[in-house]
mmCIF file of C-alpha atoms and ligand atoms in Angstrom:
data_model
loop_
_atom_site.group_PDB
_atom_site.id
_atom_site.type_symbol
_atom_site.label_atom_id
_atom_site.label_comp_id
_atom_site.label_asym_id
_atom_site.label_seq_id
_atom_site.Cartn_x
_atom_site.Cartn_y
_atom_site.Cartn_z
ATOM 1 C CA MET A 268 -38.666 7.354 20.594
ATOM 2 C CA SER A 269 -36.992 7.396 17.205
ATOM 3 C CA ALA A 270 -33.358 6.351 17.246
ATOM 4 C CA VAL A 271 -30.969 7.728 14.621
ATOM 5 C CA VAL A 272 -30.211 4.720 12.470
ATOM 6 C CA SER A 273 -27.773 6.353 10.078
ATOM 7 C CA LEU A 274 -26.507 9.829 9.266
ATOM 8 C CA ARG A 275 -25.723 8.947 5.686
ATOM 9 C CA PRO A 276 -28.048 9.690 2.803
ATOM 10 C CA THR A 277 -29.662 6.709 1.094
ATOM 11 C CA GLY A 278 -27.845 5.202 -1.904
ATOM 12 C CA PRO A 279 -24.525 3.392 -2.156
ATOM 13 C CA LYS A 280 -22.789 2.751 1.161
ATOM 14 C CA HIS A 281 -19.981 5.288 0.780
ATOM 15 C CA PHE A 282 -17.265 5.537 3.429
ATOM 16 C CA LEU A 283 -16.268 9.171 3.077
ATOM 17 C CA ASP A 284 -15.880 10.595 6.575
ATOM 18 C CA LEU A 285 -16.386 9.467 10.161
ATOM 19 C CA LYS A 286 -18.864 12.255 10.821
ATOM 20 C CA ASP A 287 -21.289 10.577 8.360
ATOM 21 C CA PHE A 288 -21.690 7.677 10.805
ATOM 22 C CA THR A 289 -23.176 7.270 14.244
ATOM 23 C CA GLY A 290 -20.971 6.085 17.070
ATOM 24 C CA ALA A 291 -22.898 2.786 17.037
ATOM 25 C CA GLU A 292 -22.178 2.244 13.341
ATOM 26 C CA LEU A 293 -18.464 2.903 13.832
ATOM 27 C CA ARG A 294 -18.422 0.634 16.889
ATOM 28 C CA ALA A 295 -19.961 -2.144 14.769
ATOM 29 C CA LEU A 296 -17.143 -1.674 12.256
ATOM 30 C CA LEU A 297 -14.536 -2.031 15.021
ATOM 31 C CA ASP A 298 -16.271 -5.189 16.246
ATOM 32 C CA ALA A 299 -16.142 -6.551 12.696
ATOM 33 C CA ALA A 300 -12.455 -5.616 12.449
ATOM 34 C CA ALA A 301 -11.802 -7.568 15.654
ATOM 35 C CA ALA A 302 -13.629 -10.593 14.248
ATOM 36 C CA PHE A 303 -11.551 -10.432 11.077
ATOM 37 C CA LYS A 304 -8.377 -10.142 13.136
ATOM 38 C CA ARG A 305 -9.406 -13.246 15.101
ATOM 39 C CA GLY A 306 -9.584 -15.072 11.757
ATOM 40 C CA SER A 307 -13.215 -14.893 10.660
ATOM 41 C CA PRO A 308 -13.466 -17.009 7.495
ATOM 42 C CA LYS A 309 -16.249 -14.863 5.989
ATOM 43 C CA LYS A 310 -15.837 -14.020 2.284
ATOM 44 C CA PRO A 311 -18.286 -11.148 1.769
ATOM 45 C CA LEU A 312 -16.475 -9.939 -1.370
ATOM 46 C CA ALA A 313 -16.688 -13.260 -3.238
ATOM 47 C CA GLY A 314 -17.283 -12.493 -6.910
ATOM 48 C CA LYS A 315 -16.834 -8.746 -6.342
ATOM 49 C CA SER A 316 -14.143 -6.305 -7.435
ATOM 50 C CA LEU A 317 -12.707 -3.140 -5.941
ATOM 51 C CA ALA A 318 -11.090 -0.437 -8.101
ATOM 52 C CA MET A 319 -8.435 1.554 -6.272
ATOM 53 C CA ILE A 320 -7.440 4.900 -7.770
ATOM 54 C CA PHE A 321 -4.298 6.511 -6.424
ATOM 55 C CA GLU A 322 -3.539 10.096 -7.364
ATOM 56 C CA LYS A 323 -0.959 10.181 -4.562
ATOM 57 C CA PRO A 324 1.602 7.643 -3.331
ATOM 58 C CA SER A 325 0.620 4.967 -0.828
ATOM 59 C CA THR A 326 2.160 1.938 0.824
ATOM 60 C CA ARG A 327 -0.185 0.980 3.687
ATOM 61 C CA THR A 328 -3.518 1.996 2.178
ATOM 62 C CA ARG A 329 -2.824 0.301 -1.100
ATOM 63 C CA VAL A 330 -1.423 -2.926 0.308
ATOM 64 C CA SER A 331 -3.939 -3.238 3.152
ATOM 65 C CA PHE A 332 -6.941 -2.707 0.876
ATOM 66 C CA GLU A 333 -5.585 -5.026 -1.775
ATOM 67 C CA ILE A 334 -4.867 -7.850 0.660
ATOM 68 C CA ALA A 335 -8.099 -7.194 2.581
ATOM 69 C CA ALA A 336 -10.227 -7.399 -0.559
ATOM 70 C CA LYS A 337 -8.477 -10.576 -1.725
ATOM 71 C CA GLU A 338 -8.695 -12.267 1.686
ATOM 72 C CA LEU A 339 -12.427 -11.473 1.664
ATOM 73 C CA GLY A 340 -12.740 -13.317 -1.644
ATOM 74 C CA GLY A 341 -12.733 -10.297 -3.968
ATOM 75 C CA ASN A 342 -10.613 -8.941 -6.805
ATOM 76 C CA THR A 343 -8.842 -5.591 -7.006
ATOM 77 C CA VAL A 344 -7.622 -3.352 -9.763
ATOM 78 C CA ALA A 345 -5.159 -0.669 -8.716
ATOM 79 C CA LEU A 346 -5.080 2.371 -10.980
ATOM 80 C CA SER A 347 -2.827 5.365 -11.031
ATOM 81 C CA ALA A 348 -4.760 8.449 -12.118
ATOM 82 C CA ARG A 349 -1.769 9.236 -14.341
ATOM 83 C CA ASP A 350 -2.507 6.170 -16.435
ATOM 84 C CA MET A 351 -6.255 6.744 -16.623
ATOM 85 C CA GLN A 352 -8.211 8.904 -19.022
ATOM 86 C CA ILE A 353 -9.036 11.101 -15.990
ATOM 87 C CA GLY A 354 -5.468 12.308 -16.408
ATOM 88 C CA ARG A 355 -6.377 13.450 -19.952
ATOM 89 C CA GLY A 356 -9.554 15.232 -18.994
ATOM 90 C CA GLU A 357 -12.249 12.535 -18.849
ATOM 91 C CA THR A 358 -14.770 13.732 -16.316
ATOM 92 C CA ILE A 359 -15.132 12.323 -12.834
ATOM 93 C CA ALA A 360 -18.823 11.725 -13.585
ATOM 94 C CA ASP A 361 -18.072 9.583 -16.641
ATOM 95 C CA THR A 362 -15.333 7.751 -14.765
ATOM 96 C CA ALA A 363 -17.752 7.043 -11.901
ATOM 97 C CA ASN A 364 -20.426 5.762 -14.264
ATOM 98 C CA VAL A 365 -18.029 3.546 -16.186
ATOM 99 C CA LEU A 366 -16.316 2.063 -13.143
ATOM 100 C CA SER A 367 -19.738 1.396 -11.582
ATOM 101 C CA ARG A 368 -20.432 -0.979 -14.521
ATOM 102 C CA PHE A 369 -17.263 -2.981 -13.828
ATOM 103 C CA VAL A 370 -16.697 -3.035 -10.090
ATOM 104 C CA GLN A 371 -18.684 -3.132 -6.861
ATOM 105 C CA GLY A 372 -16.572 -0.590 -4.973
ATOM 106 C CA ILE A 373 -14.167 2.283 -5.662
ATOM 107 C CA LEU A 374 -11.393 3.554 -3.392
ATOM 108 C CA LEU A 375 -9.900 6.963 -4.148
ATOM 109 C CA ARG A 376 -6.803 8.664 -2.749
ATOM 110 C CA THR A 377 -6.653 12.237 -3.931
ATOM 111 C CA ASP A 378 -5.611 15.707 -2.853
ATOM 112 C CA SER A 379 -9.077 16.979 -3.734
ATOM 113 C CA ALA A 380 -11.899 16.133 -1.355
ATOM 114 C CA ALA A 381 -14.191 17.830 -3.884
ATOM 115 C CA LYS A 382 -13.207 15.164 -6.415
ATOM 116 C CA LEU A 383 -13.956 12.382 -3.923
ATOM 117 C CA HIS A 384 -17.409 13.807 -3.274
ATOM 118 C CA GLU A 385 -18.064 14.246 -6.974
ATOM 119 C CA LEU A 386 -17.084 10.622 -7.579
ATOM 120 C CA ALA A 387 -19.436 9.537 -4.789
ATOM 121 C CA ARG A 388 -22.282 11.610 -6.222
ATOM 122 C CA HIS A 389 -22.003 9.922 -9.599
ATOM 123 C CA ALA A 390 -21.027 6.346 -8.671
ATOM 124 C CA SER A 391 -23.748 3.774 -8.201
ATOM 125 C CA VAL A 392 -21.355 1.642 -6.107
ATOM 126 C CA PRO A 393 -19.756 2.466 -2.735
ATOM 127 C CA VAL A 394 -16.857 4.950 -2.747
ATOM 128 C CA ILE A 395 -14.213 4.771 -0.024
ATOM 129 C CA ASN A 396 -12.000 7.679 1.048
ATOM 130 C CA GLY A 397 -8.413 6.464 0.869
ATOM 131 C CA LEU A 398 -7.186 9.922 2.052
ATOM 132 C CA THR A 399 -7.821 13.424 0.851
ATOM 133 C CA GLU A 400 -6.172 16.693 1.809
ATOM 134 C CA LEU A 401 -8.978 17.082 4.378
ATOM 135 C CA SER A 402 -9.363 13.673 6.024
ATOM 136 C CA HIS A 403 -8.165 10.085 6.395
ATOM 137 C CA PRO A 404 -11.007 8.146 8.017
ATOM 138 C CA CYS A 405 -9.790 4.600 7.225
ATOM 139 C CA GLN A 406 -6.581 5.362 9.125
ATOM 140 C CA ILE A 407 -8.373 6.542 12.223
ATOM 141 C CA MET A 408 -10.532 3.398 12.383
ATOM 142 C CA ALA A 409 -7.290 1.418 12.619
ATOM 143 C CA ASP A 410 -5.920 3.894 15.167
ATOM 144 C CA ILE A 411 -8.908 3.600 17.516
ATOM 145 C CA PHE A 412 -8.853 -0.181 17.108
ATOM 146 C CA THR A 413 -5.153 -0.180 18.030
ATOM 147 C CA PHE A 414 -5.697 2.172 20.955
ATOM 148 C CA GLU A 415 -8.326 -0.153 22.419
ATOM 149 C CA GLU A 416 -6.134 -3.233 21.996
ATOM 150 C CA HIS A 417 -3.517 -1.564 24.173
ATOM 151 C CA LYS A 418 -5.460 0.708 26.507
ATOM 152 C CA GLY A 419 -9.037 -0.613 26.670
ATOM 153 C CA PRO A 420 -12.223 1.264 25.744
ATOM 154 C CA VAL A 421 -11.352 4.690 24.375
ATOM 155 C CA ALA A 422 -14.483 6.429 25.713
ATOM 156 C CA GLY A 423 -13.551 8.822 28.493
ATOM 157 C CA GLN A 424 -9.798 8.506 27.878
ATOM 158 C CA ARG A 425 -7.594 11.236 26.459
ATOM 159 C CA ILE A 426 -5.624 11.236 23.209
ATOM 160 C CA ALA A 427 -3.119 14.023 22.490
ATOM 161 C CA TRP A 428 -2.368 15.187 18.961
ATOM 162 C CA VAL A 429 0.908 17.087 18.663
ATOM 163 C CA GLY A 430 1.877 18.820 15.411
ATOM 164 C CA ASP A 431 0.053 19.706 12.218
ATOM 165 C CA GLY A 432 -3.731 20.161 12.357
ATOM 166 C CA ASN A 433 -3.925 18.251 9.082
ATOM 167 C CA ASN A 434 -6.150 15.666 7.375
ATOM 168 C CA VAL A 435 -5.349 12.935 9.895
ATOM 169 C CA ALA A 436 -5.996 15.334 12.792
ATOM 170 C CA ALA A 437 -9.379 16.222 11.272
ATOM 171 C CA SER A 438 -10.439 12.581 11.241
ATOM 172 C CA PHE A 439 -9.239 12.234 14.856
ATOM 173 C CA ILE A 440 -11.499 15.168 15.756
ATOM 174 C CA GLU A 441 -14.463 13.443 14.116
ATOM 175 C CA ALA A 442 -13.544 10.222 15.941
ATOM 176 C CA ALA A 443 -13.463 12.043 19.298
ATOM 177 C CA ALA A 444 -17.082 13.075 18.759
ATOM 178 C CA ARG A 445 -18.207 9.627 17.696
ATOM 179 C CA PHE A 446 -16.230 7.498 20.182
ATOM 180 C CA ASN A 447 -16.575 9.963 23.079
ATOM 181 C CA PHE A 448 -12.947 10.442 23.987
ATOM 182 C CA SER A 449 -11.112 13.582 25.032
ATOM 183 C CA LEU A 450 -8.841 14.987 22.346
ATOM 184 C CA ARG A 451 -6.300 17.731 22.976
ATOM 185 C CA LEU A 452 -4.446 19.078 19.972
ATOM 186 C CA ALA A 453 -1.296 21.178 20.245
ATOM 187 C CA CYS A 454 -0.529 22.856 16.927
ATOM 188 C CA PRO A 455 1.606 25.864 16.031
ATOM 189 C CA VAL A 456 -0.253 29.049 15.171
ATOM 190 C CA GLY A 457 -1.013 28.911 11.457
ATOM 191 C CA TYR A 458 -1.265 25.120 11.458
ATOM 192 C CA MET A 459 -4.419 24.630 13.517
ATOM 193 C CA PRO A 460 -7.205 22.312 12.326
ATOM 194 C CA ARG A 461 -9.653 23.948 9.931
ATOM 195 C CA PRO A 462 -12.280 26.081 11.691
ATOM 196 C CA GLU A 463 -15.103 24.109 9.998
ATOM 197 C CA VAL A 464 -13.902 20.929 11.669
ATOM 198 C CA LEU A 465 -13.577 22.573 15.083
ATOM 199 C CA ASP A 466 -16.987 24.229 14.743
ATOM 200 C CA TRP A 467 -18.507 20.873 13.849
ATOM 201 C CA ALA A 468 -16.913 19.266 16.919
ATOM 202 C CA LYS A 469 -18.303 22.026 19.101
ATOM 203 C CA GLU A 470 -21.791 21.606 17.681
ATOM 204 C CA GLU A 471 -21.549 17.875 18.366
ATOM 205 C CA GLY A 472 -20.549 18.589 21.968
ATOM 206 C CA ALA A 473 -17.265 16.744 21.466
ATOM 207 C CA ASP A 474 -14.520 16.985 24.084
ATOM 208 C CA VAL A 475 -12.005 18.546 21.674
ATOM 209 C CA GLU A 476 -9.627 21.310 22.778
ATOM 210 C CA VAL A 477 -6.953 23.059 20.746
ATOM 211 C CA GLY A 478 -3.897 24.880 22.060
ATOM 212 C CA ILE A 479 -0.313 25.588 21.187
ATOM 213 C CA ASP A 480 1.467 23.844 24.074
ATOM 214 C CA PRO A 481 2.478 20.180 23.651
ATOM 215 C CA ASP A 482 2.992 19.795 27.441
ATOM 216 C CA TRP A 483 -0.630 20.826 28.000
ATOM 217 C CA ALA A 484 -1.899 18.484 25.284
ATOM 218 C CA VAL A 485 -0.229 15.381 26.692
ATOM 219 C CA GLU A 486 -1.408 15.901 30.302
ATOM 220 C CA ASN A 487 -3.150 12.658 31.356
ATOM 221 C CA ALA A 488 -3.110 11.427 27.747
ATOM 222 C CA ALA A 489 -3.154 7.647 27.296
ATOM 223 C CA CYS A 490 -1.885 8.070 23.746
ATOM 224 C CA VAL A 491 0.252 10.655 21.968
ATOM 225 C CA VAL A 492 -0.126 10.954 18.197
ATOM 226 C CA THR A 493 1.734 12.950 15.605
ATOM 227 C CA ASP A 494 2.132 13.057 11.831
ATOM 228 C CA THR A 495 4.516 14.350 9.237
ATOM 229 C CA TRP A 496 5.219 18.102 9.081
ATOM 230 C CA LEU A 497 4.659 18.175 5.333
ATOM 231 C CA SER A 498 1.666 16.305 3.933
ATOM 232 C CA MET A 499 1.323 15.080 0.361
ATOM 233 C CA SER A 500 -1.010 17.960 -0.457
ATOM 234 C CA ASP A 501 1.441 20.577 0.897
ATOM 235 C CA SER A 502 3.904 22.330 -1.363
ATOM 236 C CA GLU A 503 7.571 21.441 -0.938
ATOM 237 C CA ASP A 504 8.140 25.213 -0.884
ATOM 238 C CA GLN A 505 6.658 25.219 2.608
ATOM 239 C CA ALA A 506 9.157 22.681 3.935
ATOM 240 C CA ALA A 507 11.559 25.157 5.532
ATOM 241 C CA ALA A 508 8.850 27.312 7.154
ATOM 242 C CA ARG A 509 7.111 24.215 8.445
ATOM 243 C CA ALA A 510 10.320 22.725 9.809
ATOM 244 C CA SER A 511 10.910 25.803 11.906
ATOM 245 C CA ALA A 512 7.281 26.121 13.064
ATOM 246 C CA PHE A 513 7.068 22.462 14.040
ATOM 247 C CA ALA A 514 10.510 22.001 15.624
ATOM 248 C CA PRO A 515 9.152 22.625 19.173
ATOM 249 C CA TYR A 516 6.449 20.029 18.482
ATOM 250 C CA GLN A 517 8.702 17.014 18.070
ATOM 251 C CA VAL A 518 7.430 14.084 20.156
ATOM 252 C CA THR A 519 10.451 13.418 22.339
ATOM 253 C CA ALA A 520 11.002 11.003 25.219
ATOM 254 C CA ALA A 521 10.723 14.031 27.539
ATOM 255 C CA LEU A 522 7.275 14.854 26.128
ATOM 256 C CA MET A 523 6.120 11.227 26.391
ATOM 257 C CA ALA A 524 7.202 11.290 30.056
ATOM 258 C CA LYS A 525 4.669 14.081 30.655
ATOM 259 C CA ALA A 526 1.772 11.967 29.324
ATOM 260 C CA ALA A 527 -0.099 9.447 31.504
ATOM 261 C CA LYS A 528 1.938 6.538 32.848
ATOM 262 C CA GLY A 529 2.062 3.786 30.228
ATOM 263 C CA ALA A 530 0.999 6.126 27.398
ATOM 264 C CA ILE A 531 1.385 4.711 23.918
ATOM 265 C CA PHE A 532 2.689 6.493 20.809
ATOM 266 C CA GLN A 533 0.868 6.362 17.461
ATOM 267 C CA HIS A 534 1.821 7.608 13.998
ATOM 268 C CA CYS A 535 -0.024 6.736 10.790
ATOM 269 C CA LEU A 536 3.342 6.493 8.962
ATOM 270 C CA PRO A 537 5.340 7.271 6.912
ATOM 271 C CA ALA A 538 7.431 8.843 9.706
ATOM 272 C CA HIS A 539 10.461 11.094 9.714
ATOM 273 C CA ARG A 540 12.712 10.285 12.646
ATOM 274 C CA GLY A 541 14.332 13.407 14.077
ATOM 275 C CA GLU A 542 11.518 15.595 12.724
ATOM 276 C CA GLU A 543 8.009 15.029 14.106
ATOM 277 C CA VAL A 544 9.185 12.195 16.350
ATOM 278 C CA ALA A 545 12.448 11.242 18.033
ATOM 279 C CA GLY A 546 13.851 7.878 16.980
ATOM 280 C CA GLU A 547 13.908 6.696 20.600
ATOM 281 C CA VAL A 548 10.126 7.245 20.838
ATOM 282 C CA ILE A 549 8.980 5.660 17.573
ATOM 283 C CA ASP A 550 11.446 2.790 17.982
ATOM 284 C CA GLY A 551 10.924 2.545 21.755
ATOM 285 C CA PRO A 552 8.590 0.533 24.008
ATOM 286 C CA ALA A 553 5.685 3.026 23.931
ATOM 287 C CA SER A 554 5.388 2.871 20.154
ATOM 288 C CA VAL A 555 2.546 0.834 18.644
ATOM 289 C CA VAL A 556 3.072 2.041 15.084
ATOM 290 C CA PHE A 557 3.467 -1.379 13.510
ATOM 291 C CA ASP A 558 0.362 -2.752 15.253
ATOM 292 C CA GLU A 559 -1.343 0.346 13.903
ATOM 293 C CA ALA A 560 -0.103 -0.422 10.386
ATOM 294 C CA GLU A 561 -1.176 -4.075 10.644
ATOM 295 C CA ASN A 562 -4.577 -3.050 11.922
ATOM 296 C CA ARG A 563 -5.189 -1.145 8.714
ATOM 297 C CA LEU A 564 -5.754 -4.596 7.180
ATOM 298 C CA HIS A 565 -8.368 -5.665 9.736
ATOM 299 C CA ALA A 566 -10.114 -2.280 9.762
ATOM 300 C CA GLN A 567 -10.156 -2.177 5.971
ATOM 301 C CA LYS A 568 -11.807 -5.596 5.872
ATOM 302 C CA ALA A 569 -14.559 -4.291 8.135
ATOM 303 C CA ILE A 570 -15.103 -1.258 5.894
ATOM 304 C CA LEU A 571 -15.097 -3.328 2.683
ATOM 305 C CA ALA A 572 -17.485 -5.915 4.122
ATOM 306 C CA TRP A 573 -19.862 -3.218 5.349
ATOM 307 C CA ALA A 574 -19.796 -1.299 2.066
ATOM 308 C CA MET A 575 -19.728 -4.102 -0.475
ATOM 309 C CA GLU A 576 -21.320 -7.283 0.906
HETATM 310 N N1 CP B 803 -0.833 5.760 6.697
HETATM 311 C C1 CP B 803 -1.053 5.687 5.372
HETATM 312 O O1 CP B 803 -2.139 5.976 4.844
HETATM 313 O O2 CP B 803 0.018 5.221 4.684
HETATM 314 P P1 CP B 803 0.183 5.205 3.095
HETATM 315 O O3 CP B 803 0.324 6.632 2.662
HETATM 316 O O4 CP B 803 1.429 4.404 2.891
HETATM 317 O O5 CP B 803 -1.025 4.569 2.490
HETATM 318 N N1 NVA B 804 -0.820 13.704 6.580
HETATM 319 C C1 NVA B 804 -0.178 12.761 5.710
HETATM 320 C C2 NVA B 804 -0.711 11.386 5.941
HETATM 321 C C3 NVA B 804 -0.076 10.303 5.120
HETATM 322 C C4 NVA B 804 -0.675 8.956 5.325
HETATM 323 C C5 NVA B 804 -0.353 13.182 4.275
HETATM 324 O O1 NVA B 804 -1.459 13.595 3.901
HETATM 325 O O2 NVA B 804 0.613 13.130 3.513
#
């Protein structure tokens, strides 16, 4: 019997999307994250450097990767695309080739997944997805890690996503397939996850259902998740239309009360109290958002060690 060892092509160990990994590979990353959180002294990045390119703002991703790389013995260089020659038309291919001569890993946050994939095609060192308009896999590794700290093994449990079927939702869908949990998403019409992502989940046999009713989504859910109504890749011009479409999707205390007893609340942050979530929920006892933020650090260490050691 031939087991699937990896779904990724050969070459540098890119971390681009959860769907590129088997469940076993992702589980090994969570185990490594737990070891780092327990204080593993390993320094797999000793003598190595990570370049971090941010085309969009970031607090958690930037700080967690920078501290993670340094605590693993490595160096980092944080670059704003604005200050790079990329901003003046240097090609992604040339940038990938040049950076590959200086550093042993490249993180990119961009609003163009196509750019991320082009960088990965041309880099001879691992490329890590620090968020695109389509996905945010590093975040979801921290989210599953956090879920399991609070609620035990995620397999067979239900997570509810309430709000925009955005980049973070897409990575949750991929996670549902790989970690075997039930995912119900309630999104307004017009803001559903992309059909490609839902078709992929169906092909994988994932337990992913999409509807428009938040009450339905949170039924028996051990965790309720939401995200901002306006993502960094969305135009500010959409703010008013989105605010009205998403108003019935606010995660309120009343909605949390309809989830399973003891359900937790997650949000990747940054959050907007009074919009996607009520202050009493995100600042209340069910909220694990700061554990989730801290766990970015431990999850990022696992990803860096896997990709770069
Ligand atoms: N959750 C997250 O990725 O946060 P930042 O945008 O601050 O990196
Ligand atoms: N969906 C949000 C996530 C931020 C971490 C965005 O893309 O802006």
